[in-house]
């Protein structure tokens, strides 16, 4: 399952970041987002806009083009 398929309010665990661009992956790792971490989708903007994620008490935005490359497992 991909992050882009998650519905608002649902929680998931990140399974695979290997398809994400290296620069974006580096930024996610700097923010503490890595494989095995639990996230929650707070908001999803319309028209393929960004996804707002809650991770460890912080809120961060991910573009739609990155969300379709992040594999997750719904909790």
PDB file of N, CA and C in Angstrom:
ATOM      1  N   UNK A   1       0.849  -1.176   0.000  1.00  0.00           N
ATOM      2  CA  UNK A   1       0.000   0.000   0.000  1.00  0.00           C
ATOM      3  C   UNK A   1       0.894   1.239   0.000  1.00  0.00           C
ATOM      4  N   UNK A   2       0.451   2.287  -0.670  1.00  0.00           N
ATOM      5  CA  UNK A   2       1.221   3.521  -0.761  1.00  0.00           C
ATOM      6  C   UNK A   2       0.658   4.590   0.171  1.00  0.00           C
ATOM      7  N   UNK A   3       1.498   5.507   0.582  1.00  0.00           N
ATOM      8  CA  UNK A   3       1.080   6.597   1.461  1.00  0.00           C
ATOM      9  C   UNK A   3      -0.051   7.402   0.831  1.00  0.00           C
ATOM     10  N   UNK A   4      -0.037   7.542  -0.477  1.00  0.00           N
ATOM     11  CA  UNK A   4      -1.077   8.312  -1.163  1.00  0.00           C
ATOM     12  C   UNK A   4      -2.460   7.669  -1.058  1.00  0.00           C
ATOM     13  N   UNK A   5      -2.533   6.402  -0.653  1.00  0.00           N
ATOM     14  CA  UNK A   5      -3.805   5.689  -0.529  1.00  0.00           C
ATOM     15  C   UNK A   5      -4.393   5.774   0.881  1.00  0.00           C
ATOM     16  N   UNK A   6      -3.652   6.346   1.808  1.00  0.00           N
ATOM     17  CA  UNK A   6      -4.097   6.439   3.197  1.00  0.00           C
ATOM     18  C   UNK A   6      -5.175   7.511   3.332  1.00  0.00           C
ATOM     19  N   UNK A   7      -6.156   7.264   4.179  1.00  0.00           N
ATOM     20  CA  UNK A   7      -7.234   8.223   4.425  1.00  0.00           C
ATOM     21  C   UNK A   7      -6.913   9.077   5.645  1.00  0.00           C
ATOM     22  N   UNK A   8      -7.529  10.243   5.693  1.00  0.00           N
ATOM     23  CA  UNK A   8      -7.286  11.178   6.791  1.00  0.00           C
ATOM     24  C   UNK A   8      -7.588  10.525   8.146  1.00  0.00           C
ATOM     25  N   UNK A   9      -6.671  10.708   9.098  1.00  0.00           N
ATOM     26  CA  UNK A   9      -6.837  10.170  10.439  1.00  0.00           C
ATOM     27  C   UNK A   9      -6.281   8.770  10.634  1.00  0.00           C
ATOM     28  N   UNK A  10      -5.969   8.065   9.559  1.00  0.00           N
ATOM     29  CA  UNK A  10      -5.464   6.696   9.669  1.00  0.00           C
ATOM     30  C   UNK A  10      -3.976   6.695  10.034  1.00  0.00           C
ATOM     31  N   UNK A  11      -3.584   5.643  10.734  1.00  0.00           N
ATOM     32  CA  UNK A  11      -2.183   5.465  11.109  1.00  0.00           C
ATOM     33  C   UNK A  11      -1.570   4.370  10.256  1.00  0.00           C
ATOM     34  N   UNK A  12      -0.261   4.487  10.045  1.00  0.00           N
ATOM     35  CA  UNK A  12       0.446   3.495   9.243  1.00  0.00           C
ATOM     36  C   UNK A  12       1.902   3.436   9.682  1.00  0.00           C
ATOM     37  N   UNK A  13       2.566   2.360   9.280  1.00  0.00           N
ATOM     38  CA  UNK A  13       3.993   2.196   9.525  1.00  0.00           C
ATOM     39  C   UNK A  13       4.694   2.237   8.171  1.00  0.00           C
ATOM     40  N   UNK A  14       5.779   2.995   8.096  1.00  0.00           N
ATOM     41  CA  UNK A  14       6.537   3.103   6.855  1.00  0.00           C
ATOM     42  C   UNK A  14       7.306   1.809   6.638  1.00  0.00           C
ATOM     43  N   UNK A  15       7.133   1.223   5.444  1.00  0.00           N
ATOM     44  CA  UNK A  15       7.748  -0.060   5.122  1.00  0.00           C
ATOM     45  C   UNK A  15       8.960   0.121   4.215  1.00  0.00           C
ATOM     46  N   UNK A  16       8.856   1.004   3.207  1.00  0.00           N
ATOM     47  CA  UNK A  16       9.924   1.110   2.213  1.00  0.00           C
ATOM     48  C   UNK A  16      10.047   2.541   1.695  1.00  0.00           C
ATOM     49  N   UNK A  17      11.258   3.087   1.765  1.00  0.00           N
ATOM     50  CA  UNK A  17      11.549   4.414   1.235  1.00  0.00           C
ATOM     51  C   UNK A  17      12.507   4.348   0.044  1.00  0.00           C
ATOM     52  N   UNK A  18      12.789   3.155  -0.454  1.00  0.00           N
ATOM     53  CA  UNK A  18      13.820   3.001  -1.478  1.00  0.00           C
ATOM     54  C   UNK A  18      13.469   3.657  -2.813  1.00  0.00           C
ATOM     55  N   UNK A  19      12.203   3.864  -3.100  1.00  0.00           N
ATOM     56  CA  UNK A  19      11.819   4.472  -4.384  1.00  0.00           C
ATOM     57  C   UNK A  19      11.846   5.995  -4.349  1.00  0.00           C
ATOM     58  N   UNK A  20      12.033   6.573  -3.180  1.00  0.00           N
ATOM     59  CA  UNK A  20      12.044   8.030  -3.030  1.00  0.00           C
ATOM     60  C   UNK A  20      13.404   8.580  -3.466  1.00  0.00           C
ATOM     61  N   UNK A  21      13.386   9.751  -4.089  1.00  0.00           N
ATOM     62  CA  UNK A  21      14.585  10.458  -4.497  1.00  0.00           C
ATOM     63  C   UNK A  21      15.559  10.562  -3.315  1.00  0.00           C
ATOM     64  N   UNK A  22      16.862  10.411  -3.568  1.00  0.00           N
ATOM     65  CA  UNK A  22      17.864  10.427  -2.495  1.00  0.00           C
ATOM     66  C   UNK A  22      17.848  11.721  -1.685  1.00  0.00           C
ATOM     67  N   UNK A  23      17.641  12.855  -2.346  1.00  0.00           N
ATOM     68  CA  UNK A  23      17.624  14.125  -1.634  1.00  0.00           C
ATOM     69  C   UNK A  23      16.414  14.211  -0.690  1.00  0.00           C
ATOM     70  N   UNK A  24      15.266  13.745  -1.158  1.00  0.00           N
ATOM     71  CA  UNK A  24      14.053  13.743  -0.331  1.00  0.00           C
ATOM     72  C   UNK A  24      14.207  12.741   0.808  1.00  0.00           C
ATOM     73  N   UNK A  25      14.773  11.574   0.505  1.00  0.00           N
ATOM     74  CA  UNK A  25      14.985  10.564   1.545  1.00  0.00           C
ATOM     75  C   UNK A  25      15.904  11.119   2.638  1.00  0.00           C
ATOM     76  N   UNK A  26      16.948  11.849   2.254  1.00  0.00           N
ATOM     77  CA  UNK A  26      17.874  12.445   3.214  1.00  0.00           C
ATOM     78  C   UNK A  26      17.133  13.427   4.127  1.00  0.00           C
ATOM     79  N   UNK A  27      16.251  14.234   3.527  1.00  0.00           N
ATOM     80  CA  UNK A  27      15.480  15.220   4.300  1.00  0.00           C
ATOM     81  C   UNK A  27      14.534  14.516   5.275  1.00  0.00           C
ATOM     82  N   UNK A  28      13.881  13.457   4.819  1.00  0.00           N
ATOM     83  CA  UNK A  28      12.987  12.697   5.694  1.00  0.00           C
ATOM     84  C   UNK A  28      13.762  12.085   6.864  1.00  0.00           C
ATOM     85  N   UNK A  29      14.943  11.538   6.582  1.00  0.00           N
ATOM     86  CA  UNK A  29      15.764  10.962   7.642  1.00  0.00           C
ATOM     87  C   UNK A  29      16.197  12.033   8.634  1.00  0.00           C
ATOM     88  N   UNK A  30      16.513  13.230   8.146  1.00  0.00           N
ATOM     89  CA  UNK A  30      16.881  14.338   9.032  1.00  0.00           C
ATOM     90  C   UNK A  30      15.732  14.712   9.965  1.00  0.00           C
ATOM     91  N   UNK A  31      14.497  14.529   9.488  1.00  0.00           N
ATOM     92  CA  UNK A  31      13.320  14.841  10.302  1.00  0.00           C
ATOM     93  C   UNK A  31      12.887  13.659  11.171  1.00  0.00           C
ATOM     94  N   UNK A  32      13.613  12.548  11.079  1.00  0.00           N
ATOM     95  CA  UNK A  32      13.304  11.387  11.903  1.00  0.00           C
ATOM     96  C   UNK A  32      12.311  10.427  11.285  1.00  0.00           C
ATOM     97  N   UNK A  33      11.991  10.625  10.022  1.00  0.00           N
ATOM     98  CA  UNK A  33      11.053   9.740   9.327  1.00  0.00           C
ATOM     99  C   UNK A  33      11.862   8.674   8.603  1.00  0.00           C
ATOM    100  N   UNK A  34      11.731   7.423   9.045  1.00  0.00           N
ATOM    101  CA  UNK A  34      12.473   6.330   8.434  1.00  0.00           C
ATOM    102  C   UNK A  34      11.622   5.070   8.445  1.00  0.00           C
ATOM    103  N   UNK A  35      12.111   4.051   7.790  1.00  0.00           N
ATOM    104  CA  UNK A  35      11.383   2.787   7.727  1.00  0.00           C
ATOM    105  C   UNK A  35      11.157   2.249   9.136  1.00  0.00           C
ATOM    106  N   UNK A  36       9.946   1.759   9.372  1.00  0.00           N
ATOM    107  CA  UNK A  36       9.580   1.217  10.679  1.00  0.00           C
ATOM    108  C   UNK A  36       8.897   2.225  11.588  1.00  0.00           C
ATOM    109  N   UNK A  37       8.904   3.509  11.210  1.00  0.00           N
ATOM    110  CA  UNK A  37       8.298   4.549  12.045  1.00  0.00           C
ATOM    111  C   UNK A  37       6.786   4.611  11.800  1.00  0.00           C
ATOM    112  N   UNK A  38       6.057   4.994  12.841  1.00  0.00           N
ATOM    113  CA  UNK A  38       4.605   5.136  12.744  1.00  0.00           C
ATOM    114  C   UNK A  38       4.257   6.585  12.418  1.00  0.00           C
ATOM    115  N   UNK A  39       3.329   6.758  11.481  1.00  0.00           N
ATOM    116  CA  UNK A  39       2.864   8.089  11.089  1.00  0.00           C
ATOM    117  C   UNK A  39       1.341   8.104  11.097  1.00  0.00           C
ATOM    118  N   UNK A  40       0.772   9.291  11.090  1.00  0.00           N
ATOM    119  CA  UNK A  40      -0.671   9.459  10.972  1.00  0.00           C
ATOM    120  C   UNK A  40      -0.926  10.545   9.938  1.00  0.00           C
ATOM    121  N   UNK A  41      -1.862  10.295   9.045  1.00  0.00           N
ATOM    122  CA  UNK A  41      -2.220  11.290   8.042  1.00  0.00           C
ATOM    123  C   UNK A  41      -3.206  12.271   8.650  1.00  0.00           C
ATOM    124  N   UNK A  42      -2.766  13.512   8.824  1.00  0.00           N
ATOM    125  CA  UNK A  42      -3.618  14.541   9.421  1.00  0.00           C
ATOM    126  C   UNK A  42      -4.525  15.185   8.388  1.00  0.00           C
ATOM    127  N   UNK A  43      -3.961  15.495   7.233  1.00  0.00           N
ATOM    128  CA  UNK A  43      -4.739  16.206   6.207  1.00  0.00           C
ATOM    129  C   UNK A  43      -4.176  15.871   4.835  1.00  0.00           C
ATOM    130  N   UNK A  44      -5.066  15.957   3.871  1.00  0.00           N
ATOM    131  CA  UNK A  44      -4.739  15.681   2.486  1.00  0.00           C
ATOM    132  C   UNK A  44      -5.314  16.816   1.664  1.00  0.00           C
ATOM    133  N   UNK A  45      -4.465  17.588   1.025  1.00  0.00           N
ATOM    134  CA  UNK A  45      -4.939  18.738   0.259  1.00  0.00           C
ATOM    135  C   UNK A  45      -5.492  18.293  -1.091  1.00  0.00           C
ATOM    136  N   UNK A  46      -6.485  19.025  -1.600  1.00  0.00           N
ATOM    137  CA  UNK A  46      -7.102  18.633  -2.874  1.00  0.00           C
ATOM    138  C   UNK A  46      -6.180  18.861  -4.079  1.00  0.00           C
ATOM    139  N   UNK A  47      -6.575  18.276  -5.194  1.00  0.00           N
ATOM    140  CA  UNK A  47      -5.890  18.443  -6.482  1.00  0.00           C
ATOM    141  C   UNK A  47      -4.420  18.035  -6.418  1.00  0.00           C
ATOM    142  N   UNK A  48      -4.164  16.875  -5.825  1.00  0.00           N
ATOM    143  CA  UNK A  48      -2.814  16.328  -5.695  1.00  0.00           C
ATOM    144  C   UNK A  48      -1.871  17.268  -4.960  1.00  0.00           C
ATOM    145  N   UNK A  49      -2.416  17.932  -3.954  1.00  0.00           N
ATOM    146  CA  UNK A  49      -1.619  18.811  -3.104  1.00  0.00           C
ATOM    147  C   UNK A  49      -0.860  18.008  -2.063  1.00  0.00           C
ATOM    148  N   UNK A  50      -0.191  18.681  -1.142  1.00  0.00           N
ATOM    149  CA  UNK A  50       0.630  17.979  -0.151  1.00  0.00           C
ATOM    150  C   UNK A  50      -0.183  17.193   0.882  1.00  0.00           C
ATOM    151  N   UNK A  51       0.501  16.259   1.506  1.00  0.00           N
ATOM    152  CA  UNK A  51      -0.046  15.448   2.582  1.00  0.00           C
ATOM    153  C   UNK A  51       0.562  15.955   3.880  1.00  0.00           C
ATOM    154  N   UNK A  52      -0.261  16.187   4.884  1.00  0.00           N
ATOM    155  CA  UNK A  52       0.231  16.628   6.182  1.00  0.00           C
ATOM    156  C   UNK A  52       0.262  15.409   7.104  1.00  0.00           C
ATOM    157  N   UNK A  53       1.458  15.082   7.584  1.00  0.00           N
ATOM    158  CA  UNK A  53       1.655  13.900   8.414  1.00  0.00           C
ATOM    159  C   UNK A  53       1.993  14.298   9.834  1.00  0.00           C
ATOM    160  N   UNK A  54       1.549  13.489  10.777  1.00  0.00           N
ATOM    161  CA  UNK A  54       1.927  13.655  12.169  1.00  0.00           C
ATOM    162  C   UNK A  54       2.908  12.533  12.492  1.00  0.00           C
ATOM    163  N   UNK A  55       4.076  12.926  12.972  1.00  0.00           N
ATOM    164  CA  UNK A  55       5.104  11.939  13.302  1.00  0.00           C
ATOM    165  C   UNK A  55       5.823  12.392  14.567  1.00  0.00           C
ATOM    166  N   UNK A  56       5.693  11.640  15.627  1.00  0.00           N
ATOM    167  CA  UNK A  56       6.393  11.947  16.859  1.00  0.00           C
ATOM    168  C   UNK A  56       6.080  13.320  17.424  1.00  0.00           C
ATOM    169  N   UNK A  57       4.838  13.782  17.270  1.00  0.00           N
ATOM    170  CA  UNK A  57       4.446  15.076  17.799  1.00  0.00           C
ATOM    171  C   UNK A  57       4.723  16.244  16.876  1.00  0.00           C
ATOM    172  N   UNK A  58       5.340  15.999  15.738  1.00  0.00           N
ATOM    173  CA  UNK A  58       5.578  17.082  14.787  1.00  0.00           C
ATOM    174  C   UNK A  58       4.745  16.869  13.530  1.00  0.00           C
ATOM    175  N   UNK A  59       4.385  17.946  12.887  1.00  0.00           N
ATOM    176  CA  UNK A  59       3.588  17.893  11.669  1.00  0.00           C
ATOM    177  C   UNK A  59       4.492  18.274  10.499  1.00  0.00           C
ATOM    178  N   UNK A  60       4.480  17.450   9.457  1.00  0.00           N
ATOM    179  CA  UNK A  60       5.285  17.773   8.296  1.00  0.00           C
ATOM    180  C   UNK A  60       4.504  17.511   7.024  1.00  0.00           C
ATOM    181  N   UNK A  61       4.861  18.223   5.978  1.00  0.00           N
ATOM    182  CA  UNK A  61       4.180  18.095   4.697  1.00  0.00           C
ATOM    183  C   UNK A  61       5.030  17.337   3.697  1.00  0.00           C
ATOM    184  N   UNK A  62       4.375  16.490   2.927  1.00  0.00           N
ATOM    185  CA  UNK A  62       5.040  15.722   1.874  1.00  0.00           C
ATOM    186  C   UNK A  62       4.260  15.926   0.585  1.00  0.00           C
ATOM    187  N   UNK A  63       4.970  16.216  -0.477  1.00  0.00           N
ATOM    188  CA  UNK A  63       4.313  16.396  -1.768  1.00  0.00           C
ATOM    189  C   UNK A  63       3.693  15.094  -2.249  1.00  0.00           C
ATOM    190  N   UNK A  64       2.673  15.221  -3.071  1.00  0.00           N
ATOM    191  CA  UNK A  64       1.979  14.050  -3.612  1.00  0.00           C
ATOM    192  C   UNK A  64       2.947  13.146  -4.371  1.00  0.00           C
ATOM    193  N   UNK A  65       3.865  13.735  -5.130  1.00  0.00           N
ATOM    194  CA  UNK A  65       4.788  12.922  -5.925  1.00  0.00           C
ATOM    195  C   UNK A  65       5.723  12.073  -5.053  1.00  0.00           C
ATOM    196  N   UNK A  66       5.985  12.501  -3.811  1.00  0.00           N
ATOM    197  CA  UNK A  66       6.742  11.654  -2.893  1.00  0.00           C
ATOM    198  C   UNK A  66       5.827  10.639  -2.204  1.00  0.00           C
ATOM    199  N   UNK A  67       4.596  11.028  -1.920  1.00  0.00           N
ATOM    200  CA  UNK A  67       3.658  10.135  -1.236  1.00  0.00           C
ATOM    201  C   UNK A  67       3.356   8.882  -2.057  1.00  0.00           C
ATOM    202  N   UNK A  68       3.382   8.993  -3.380  1.00  0.00           N
ATOM    203  CA  UNK A  68       3.113   7.814  -4.217  1.00  0.00           C
ATOM    204  C   UNK A  68       4.324   6.881  -4.298  1.00  0.00           C
ATOM    205  N   UNK A  69       5.449   7.289  -3.726  1.00  0.00           N
ATOM    206  CA  UNK A  69       6.659   6.464  -3.749  1.00  0.00           C
ATOM    207  C   UNK A  69       6.961   5.829  -2.391  1.00  0.00           C
ATOM    208  N   UNK A  70       6.209   6.184  -1.365  1.00  0.00           N
ATOM    209  CA  UNK A  70       6.455   5.666  -0.020  1.00  0.00           C
ATOM    210  C   UNK A  70       5.493   4.521   0.271  1.00  0.00           C
ATOM    211  N   UNK A  71       6.068   3.349   0.512  1.00  0.00           N
ATOM    212  CA  UNK A  71       5.247   2.169   0.807  1.00  0.00           C
ATOM    213  C   UNK A  71       5.010   2.081   2.310  1.00  0.00           C
ATOM    214  N   UNK A  72       3.750   1.805   2.682  1.00  0.00           N
ATOM    215  CA  UNK A  72       3.353   1.761   4.089  1.00  0.00           C
ATOM    216  C   UNK A  72       2.548   0.505   4.374  1.00  0.00           C
ATOM    217  N   UNK A  73       2.331   0.254   5.663  1.00  0.00           N
ATOM    218  CA  UNK A  73       1.411  -0.798   6.101  1.00  0.00           C
ATOM    219  C   UNK A  73       0.432  -0.137   7.056  1.00  0.00           C
ATOM    220  N   UNK A  74      -0.849  -0.199   6.735  1.00  0.00           N
ATOM    221  CA  UNK A  74      -1.878   0.408   7.582  1.00  0.00           C
ATOM    222  C   UNK A  74      -1.965  -0.308   8.917  1.00  0.00           C
ATOM    223  N   UNK A  75      -2.128   0.459   9.973  1.00  0.00           N
ATOM    224  CA  UNK A  75      -2.254  -0.119  11.325  1.00  0.00           C
ATOM    225  C   UNK A  75      -3.702  -0.199  11.752  1.00  0.00           C
TER     226      UNK A  75
END
